[in-house]
C-alpha cells in the first residue's frame, strides 16, 4: 500500500520509528486478549511462531525428539544433532505442503507449512502483538534499515521470553536477522498517562544479513524523562536524562562529541540539558 | 474473653488503677480486670508497687509534634542528627540502622543512654531501652553529632539504671501487653495515653528475680553493643575499600554479555558493567558466586498451618533484618509433624538473599541456626573449597553498590520485581585484602546479636514466669 505512494518503499523502509501496542495478555478473563494474535494463518507467516527453542521444550517433547534424532535427552546434544538450537516444522517432517513466501525486493523468503487439511503448522499457537511486530518490522525495512520501537521490558528480561531474544538476535537460520544497536530503559510510569502501567524501554536494532558472534551495543537507564511519571497528568518537570543519553549515544558512535561534554556538565548540576533539548527538538 | 460488669464495679476497678478516664472499650475493661487481679495477688504476697511518676523517681516525657517532613525540607542542609521514630524499636532495644538523617531539631528531641522508650503511636506494645553506649556508637559510626527521637515515642527517665532495665523487660512481657491494652486509645491509629502509664500501679517482683533479669539484660546489652561495633566496623572497611561509585545512566555492552546473562534490558547490562568497573577499580581478584556457593531456592510455601509457637524455625522475608541479623520476633515456627524432607533448610554460615519485592529484594540474611526457608528467598550454601568466609561475602553483597547491582539485576515490568536464581551466579565477589577481618567482624556481629536476643528472651521469660506464678 505504501508503495503506491512511493515506489522506493518496495525495497523497504530505512527507518521505523514506532510505539506499538505493548503489554502482554495474561491468563484470566480480565486480561487484554486484544493484545494477542491467535489467527493461525497470520502466525504461520512468522518465524517466531514456527520455531521452538530446544532449551525451552518440555521434557516429554525433548525426549521424543532426542529419540527420533538418536541423541541423548539433553538440549545441547539435541541442538548439536539439529545443527541449531531451534526446532522448526521442517524437523517434524509432518507437513504436507510448504509454501514459500518470497519478496525479492526486500530480500527474504519465508516458508509456511500446512498439514493435509491445509491448516498451518505452528509451534506457538498465540503470541503477543508486540512480539510479532519485532519480527514484522525487520521484514519491512531494507537491509541495514533501522527499527526504533517502544517495548515492554518483560520481553527484554523475563526468563520466559529468552527464546524471543535469542531467535531475534542470535539465530542464524531465520530469513531476517537483526543486530542490536541500543536499549534505553524508561522509568516506571513512562506511559502512565495513557493508562499503560508496564515498564518500558526503547529498543533500537537494525536488519542485517549476518548474525555477528559478538559486538558492542549501547545501554542506558533513564530515571527522569522530563515529565512526572507518577501522575496521569504527566506534568512537565525539569529533570530529564534523555538528552544526556542521546548525547552519550552520539559520543559513542563518534558524532558531535562536543555535545556530550557540554551536556554532561549541565546534567551534573541540573539533571537536564536545556540547550540540547532545544537543539534536539528542532524538526526540520 | 468476656465477662459482665456492674457499672459501679467498673468505676471501682478504674479507681483502684488510678485511672481518671472512664474508658468503655472491652479490651481496656477486660485487661484492666485481669491486671488488677494480678496486682492484688502480688500485693498480698508482699511485692512492692511503684508508678512511673516523679514520686518514684521516674519521669515520662512527651514532646510536642514536629512536622518532620516540612522540617527536613526547610532548607537546613546540615544533616547532623540521626533521628529515630516509632518503627526504630526492636527487641527491648533501638535499632541503630533504622534512623533517618535530619537537621538538629531542638534539645528536647535529643535523648541519652538508659532512657526507656515506649511506642506512643502505631505498634504501641513495643518498647525499648537506649542501651548504655548506644548514642556514642551511632554518633561515632555514622559520624553525626546528635541522636534524636520523634514525638511518636514516650520517654521514661530515671536515675536508677537497674530499675530502667527491669522496666524494659516488664514492658516487653505479657504484663506490658496488658498495660498497653489499658492505656491505648484511638480508632484509626492506636495511641498510648501517657497519663495512664504514669498512674498505673506497676509491680516490682522479688529482688533476686529482679537481679537475675537485670544481670541478664546487662550482659545482653553488652553483647548487643559489641555486635553493632563489629557490624559498623565490617561495613566501614567495605565502604572505604569500595569507595563512592557512581551509577552511570548509559554504558556500552556487548552481545556476549547479553547472551551470558540471557537479558537485553538496560538495567541488567549496566549492572554487570558497574560490577566490572568496581572490581577493576579495586584492582583485586574476584571470584564468581557460583564457584563459591551452591545456590538453592527456598521452597517452603507460606501457609497458616505452618505458623506455630513451637517447632522448626521457618524464615520468611520479614524476618530478615536490614542488618542481616535474623529478627527472631518475626521468625515463624513450623510444627514438626508438618515438616517434609523436600523442604530446603539453611544453616549457620549460609547466606540468604531475598529475591522478590520492591524494597526487600536484595536483602541479605545470615541464619544463626538451622531454619526452613520460604520461597522468595535464595540460599547460598558455601562449597568446601570456598576461599573466603561467607560472612565476608555477605558483607560485600550488603554494600550499597552491590545491593544496587542486585536490584538492577531483578526483572519484572509492573512494579513487582524478581531475581532469577540463575542471575545470582553471575555476580563476582572482589576479594579485598581485609577479607579475613571483615569476615570475622560480621561473624561476631551475628553471634553476639544472637546471644543478645537469647539473653533478652531469657530475661523476659523469667519475669513473665514469676508474674504468672505469683500473680495469677
Short mmCIF file of C-alpha atoms in Angstrom, two decimals, chain B residues 22-277:
data_model
loop_
_atom_site.label_atom_id
_atom_site.label_comp_id
_atom_site.label_asym_id
_atom_site.label_seq_id
_atom_site.Cartn_x
_atom_site.Cartn_y
_atom_site.Cartn_z
CA UNK B 22 -13.73 6.12 82.20
CA UNK B 23 -12.89 4.01 79.19
CA UNK B 24 -15.67 1.78 77.94
CA UNK B 25 -13.94 -0.26 75.28
CA UNK B 26 -13.96 -4.01 76.07
CA UNK B 27 -10.22 -4.54 75.56
CA UNK B 28 -9.37 -1.93 78.18
CA UNK B 29 -12.10 -3.15 80.58
CA UNK B 30 -11.10 -6.82 80.34
CA UNK B 31 -7.38 -6.07 80.51
CA UNK B 32 -7.86 -3.79 83.50
CA UNK B 33 -9.84 -6.52 85.22
CA UNK B 34 -7.05 -9.03 84.66
CA UNK B 35 -4.39 -6.50 85.59
CA UNK B 36 -5.94 -5.61 88.93
CA UNK B 37 -6.25 -9.30 89.87
CA UNK B 38 -2.52 -9.80 89.27
CA UNK B 39 -1.61 -6.61 91.12
CA UNK B 40 -3.76 -7.58 94.12
CA UNK B 41 -2.26 -11.09 94.25
CA UNK B 42 1.25 -9.66 94.11
CA UNK B 43 0.42 -7.07 96.79
CA UNK B 44 -0.88 -9.83 99.07
CA UNK B 45 2.44 -11.62 98.71
CA UNK B 46 4.30 -8.51 99.80
CA UNK B 47 5.52 -7.27 96.44
CA UNK B 48 6.25 -3.57 96.14
CA UNK B 49 4.22 -1.46 93.80
CA UNK B 50 5.62 1.60 92.04
CA UNK B 51 4.38 4.11 89.50
CA UNK B 52 6.25 5.73 86.65
CA UNK B 53 5.77 9.11 88.29
CA UNK B 54 8.08 11.66 89.85
CA UNK B 55 7.23 10.33 93.36
CA UNK B 56 9.06 7.14 92.43
CA UNK B 57 11.95 8.79 90.63
CA UNK B 58 10.56 8.42 87.11
CA UNK B 59 9.51 11.00 84.61
CA UNK B 60 7.50 10.47 81.47
CA UNK B 61 8.25 12.99 78.76
CA UNK B 62 6.03 13.51 75.76
CA UNK B 63 7.45 16.00 73.32
CA UNK B 64 5.26 18.08 71.06
CA UNK B 65 4.64 17.18 67.46
CA UNK B 66 7.16 18.35 64.91
CA UNK B 67 6.33 18.35 61.20
CA UNK B 68 9.45 16.34 60.34
CA UNK B 69 8.95 16.27 56.59
CA UNK B 70 8.44 20.01 56.43
CA UNK B 71 11.29 20.47 58.87
CA UNK B 72 13.66 18.43 56.69
CA UNK B 73 12.65 20.44 53.65
CA UNK B 74 13.09 23.73 55.47
CA UNK B 75 16.37 24.39 53.76
CA UNK B 76 18.57 23.32 56.66
CA UNK B 77 21.15 21.30 54.84
CA UNK B 78 23.29 20.22 57.78
CA UNK B 79 22.00 16.72 58.44
CA UNK B 80 23.95 16.23 61.63
CA UNK B 81 21.36 14.26 63.61
CA UNK B 82 20.22 10.64 63.46
CA UNK B 83 16.53 10.61 64.32
CA UNK B 84 14.64 7.52 65.37
CA UNK B 85 10.89 7.05 65.22
CA UNK B 86 8.34 4.52 66.39
CA UNK B 87 9.49 1.92 63.88
CA UNK B 88 13.05 2.02 65.21
CA UNK B 89 12.39 -0.04 68.32
CA UNK B 90 13.02 -3.77 68.39
CA UNK B 91 13.61 -6.45 70.97
CA UNK B 92 13.92 -4.22 74.06
CA UNK B 93 16.34 -2.01 72.12
CA UNK B 94 16.68 0.63 69.48
CA UNK B 95 17.79 -0.43 66.03
CA UNK B 96 20.76 1.77 65.09
CA UNK B 97 20.12 1.38 61.35
CA UNK B 98 16.52 2.47 61.48
CA UNK B 99 17.14 6.16 61.95
CA UNK B 100 16.93 8.91 59.36
CA UNK B 101 19.28 11.83 58.93
CA UNK B 102 17.75 15.16 59.84
CA UNK B 103 18.93 18.61 60.82
CA UNK B 104 19.23 19.22 64.56
CA UNK B 105 15.58 19.61 65.72
CA UNK B 106 15.91 21.09 69.23
CA UNK B 107 17.27 19.99 72.56
CA UNK B 108 14.01 18.44 73.73
CA UNK B 109 14.17 15.78 70.99
CA UNK B 110 17.68 14.71 71.97
CA UNK B 111 17.90 11.59 74.11
CA UNK B 112 20.63 9.98 76.14
CA UNK B 113 21.58 6.45 77.14
CA UNK B 114 19.43 4.50 79.61
CA UNK B 115 16.22 6.16 78.55
CA UNK B 116 13.23 3.86 78.31
CA UNK B 117 11.19 4.40 75.16
CA UNK B 118 7.58 3.38 74.73
CA UNK B 119 5.93 3.48 71.34
CA UNK B 120 3.21 6.11 71.59
CA UNK B 121 1.50 5.60 68.24
CA UNK B 122 1.28 2.56 65.97
CA UNK B 123 2.73 -0.65 67.43
CA UNK B 124 2.11 0.56 70.95
CA UNK B 125 3.13 -2.66 72.68
CA UNK B 126 6.76 -2.30 71.59
CA UNK B 127 9.23 -0.64 73.91
CA UNK B 128 12.99 -0.41 74.03
CA UNK B 129 15.88 0.90 76.03
CA UNK B 130 18.55 3.25 74.74
CA UNK B 131 21.21 0.89 76.00
CA UNK B 132 24.45 2.06 77.55
CA UNK B 133 26.81 3.15 74.79
CA UNK B 134 24.14 3.40 72.07
CA UNK B 135 24.38 7.14 71.50
CA UNK B 136 28.16 7.19 71.21
CA UNK B 137 28.09 4.10 68.99
CA UNK B 138 25.73 5.73 66.50
CA UNK B 139 27.39 9.13 66.60
CA UNK B 140 30.84 7.67 66.03
CA UNK B 141 29.80 5.08 63.45
CA UNK B 142 27.69 7.40 61.37
CA UNK B 143 29.81 10.45 62.08
CA UNK B 144 26.92 12.54 63.36
CA UNK B 145 26.59 14.97 66.24
CA UNK B 146 23.20 14.19 67.77
CA UNK B 147 20.73 11.38 68.39
CA UNK B 148 17.09 12.42 68.45
CA UNK B 149 13.78 10.62 68.82
CA UNK B 150 10.49 11.73 67.37
CA UNK B 151 7.38 12.57 69.32
CA UNK B 152 5.97 9.15 68.43
CA UNK B 153 7.83 7.73 71.42
CA UNK B 154 7.24 8.36 75.09
CA UNK B 155 10.48 8.73 77.04
CA UNK B 156 10.77 7.43 80.56
CA UNK B 157 13.74 8.64 82.56
CA UNK B 158 15.06 7.53 85.92
CA UNK B 159 18.34 7.79 87.76
CA UNK B 160 18.05 4.17 88.77
CA UNK B 161 19.59 2.31 85.82
CA UNK B 162 18.73 -1.13 87.16
CA UNK B 163 15.11 -0.16 87.55
CA UNK B 164 15.07 1.03 83.94
CA UNK B 165 16.38 -2.38 82.88
CA UNK B 166 13.67 -4.09 84.88
CA UNK B 167 11.02 -1.84 83.34
CA UNK B 168 12.06 -2.56 79.79
CA UNK B 169 11.75 -6.28 80.42
CA UNK B 170 8.38 -5.78 82.08
CA UNK B 171 7.02 -3.65 79.27
CA UNK B 172 8.04 -6.31 76.74
CA UNK B 173 6.40 -9.10 78.68
CA UNK B 174 2.77 -10.20 78.62
CA UNK B 175 2.30 -7.85 81.54
CA UNK B 176 3.45 -4.97 79.36
CA UNK B 177 0.89 -6.02 76.77
CA UNK B 178 -1.83 -5.65 79.43
CA UNK B 179 -0.52 -2.17 80.24
CA UNK B 180 -0.73 -1.08 76.63
CA UNK B 181 -4.21 -2.59 76.34
CA UNK B 182 -5.32 -0.43 79.25
CA UNK B 183 -3.56 2.72 78.13
CA UNK B 184 -4.47 2.72 74.47
CA UNK B 185 -7.00 4.92 72.74
CA UNK B 186 -7.86 5.96 69.21
CA UNK B 187 -9.79 4.33 66.40
CA UNK B 188 -7.66 4.55 63.33
CA UNK B 189 -4.23 4.72 64.86
CA UNK B 190 -3.79 3.23 68.36
CA UNK B 191 -2.15 5.64 70.75
CA UNK B 192 -0.73 5.26 74.21
CA UNK B 193 -2.03 7.63 76.90
CA UNK B 194 0.92 8.91 78.92
CA UNK B 195 -1.25 9.88 81.91
CA UNK B 196 -2.49 6.30 82.22
CA UNK B 197 1.06 4.95 82.00
CA UNK B 198 2.12 7.35 84.73
CA UNK B 199 -0.74 6.44 87.07
CA UNK B 200 -0.89 2.64 86.70
CA UNK B 201 0.48 0.62 89.62
CA UNK B 202 3.44 -1.45 88.48
CA UNK B 203 4.68 -4.42 90.47
CA UNK B 204 8.28 -4.97 91.47
CA UNK B 205 8.99 -8.67 91.77
CA UNK B 206 11.35 -10.07 94.40
CA UNK B 207 14.84 -8.63 94.38
CA UNK B 208 16.53 -11.92 93.47
CA UNK B 209 14.36 -12.27 90.35
CA UNK B 210 14.89 -8.63 89.55
CA UNK B 211 18.64 -9.04 89.91
CA UNK B 212 18.55 -12.02 87.60
CA UNK B 213 16.61 -10.07 84.99
CA UNK B 214 18.87 -7.05 85.31
CA UNK B 215 22.08 -9.04 85.11
CA UNK B 216 20.86 -10.94 82.04
CA UNK B 217 19.93 -7.70 80.37
CA UNK B 218 23.23 -6.04 81.24
CA UNK B 219 25.06 -8.91 79.58
CA UNK B 220 22.63 -8.79 76.63
CA UNK B 221 23.22 -5.09 76.02
CA UNK B 222 26.97 -5.56 76.34
CA UNK B 223 26.74 -8.21 73.62
CA UNK B 224 24.49 -6.05 71.53
CA UNK B 225 26.87 -3.11 71.75
CA UNK B 226 29.76 -5.36 70.73
CA UNK B 227 27.66 -6.77 67.91
CA UNK B 228 26.91 -3.35 66.46
CA UNK B 229 30.53 -2.25 66.86
CA UNK B 230 31.55 -5.29 64.81
CA UNK B 231 28.85 -4.57 62.25
CA UNK B 232 29.80 -0.95 61.72
CA UNK B 233 33.47 -1.98 61.74
CA UNK B 234 32.97 -4.50 58.95
CA UNK B 235 30.79 -2.26 56.83
CA UNK B 236 33.15 0.68 57.27
CA UNK B 237 36.08 -1.32 55.89
CA UNK B 238 33.96 -2.45 52.94
CA UNK B 239 32.67 1.07 52.27
CA UNK B 240 36.14 2.60 52.47
CA UNK B 241 37.62 -0.04 50.18
CA UNK B 242 34.93 0.21 47.53
CA UNK B 243 34.55 3.97 47.87
CA UNK B 244 31.93 6.03 46.12
CA UNK B 245 30.88 4.58 42.81
CA UNK B 246 28.55 6.48 40.54
CA UNK B 247 25.95 4.52 38.66
CA UNK B 248 26.19 5.54 35.02
CA UNK B 249 22.92 6.13 33.26
CA UNK B 250 24.42 4.97 29.98
CA UNK B 251 27.05 2.45 29.06
CA UNK B 252 28.20 0.21 26.22
CA UNK B 253 27.59 -3.50 26.49
CA UNK B 254 28.33 -6.45 24.26
CA UNK B 255 26.25 -9.19 22.74
CA UNK B 256 28.39 -11.78 24.52
CA UNK B 257 27.40 -10.27 27.89
CA UNK B 258 23.77 -10.21 26.81
CA UNK B 259 23.98 -13.89 25.84
CA UNK B 260 25.75 -14.73 29.09
CA UNK B 261 23.02 -13.02 31.09
CA UNK B 262 20.21 -14.03 28.75
CA UNK B 263 18.95 -10.49 29.10
CA UNK B 264 18.69 -7.39 26.95
CA UNK B 265 17.35 -4.86 29.40
CA UNK B 266 19.43 -1.80 30.21
CA UNK B 267 19.33 -2.32 33.99
CA UNK B 268 20.92 -5.75 33.94
CA UNK B 269 23.57 -4.87 31.38
CA UNK B 270 24.52 -1.65 33.18
CA UNK B 271 24.61 -3.60 36.47
CA UNK B 272 27.15 -6.04 35.04
CA UNK B 273 29.26 -3.17 33.68
CA UNK B 274 29.06 -1.47 37.05
CA UNK B 275 30.24 -4.60 38.84
CA UNK B 276 33.15 -4.94 36.43
CA UNK B 277 34.06 -1.29 36.99
#
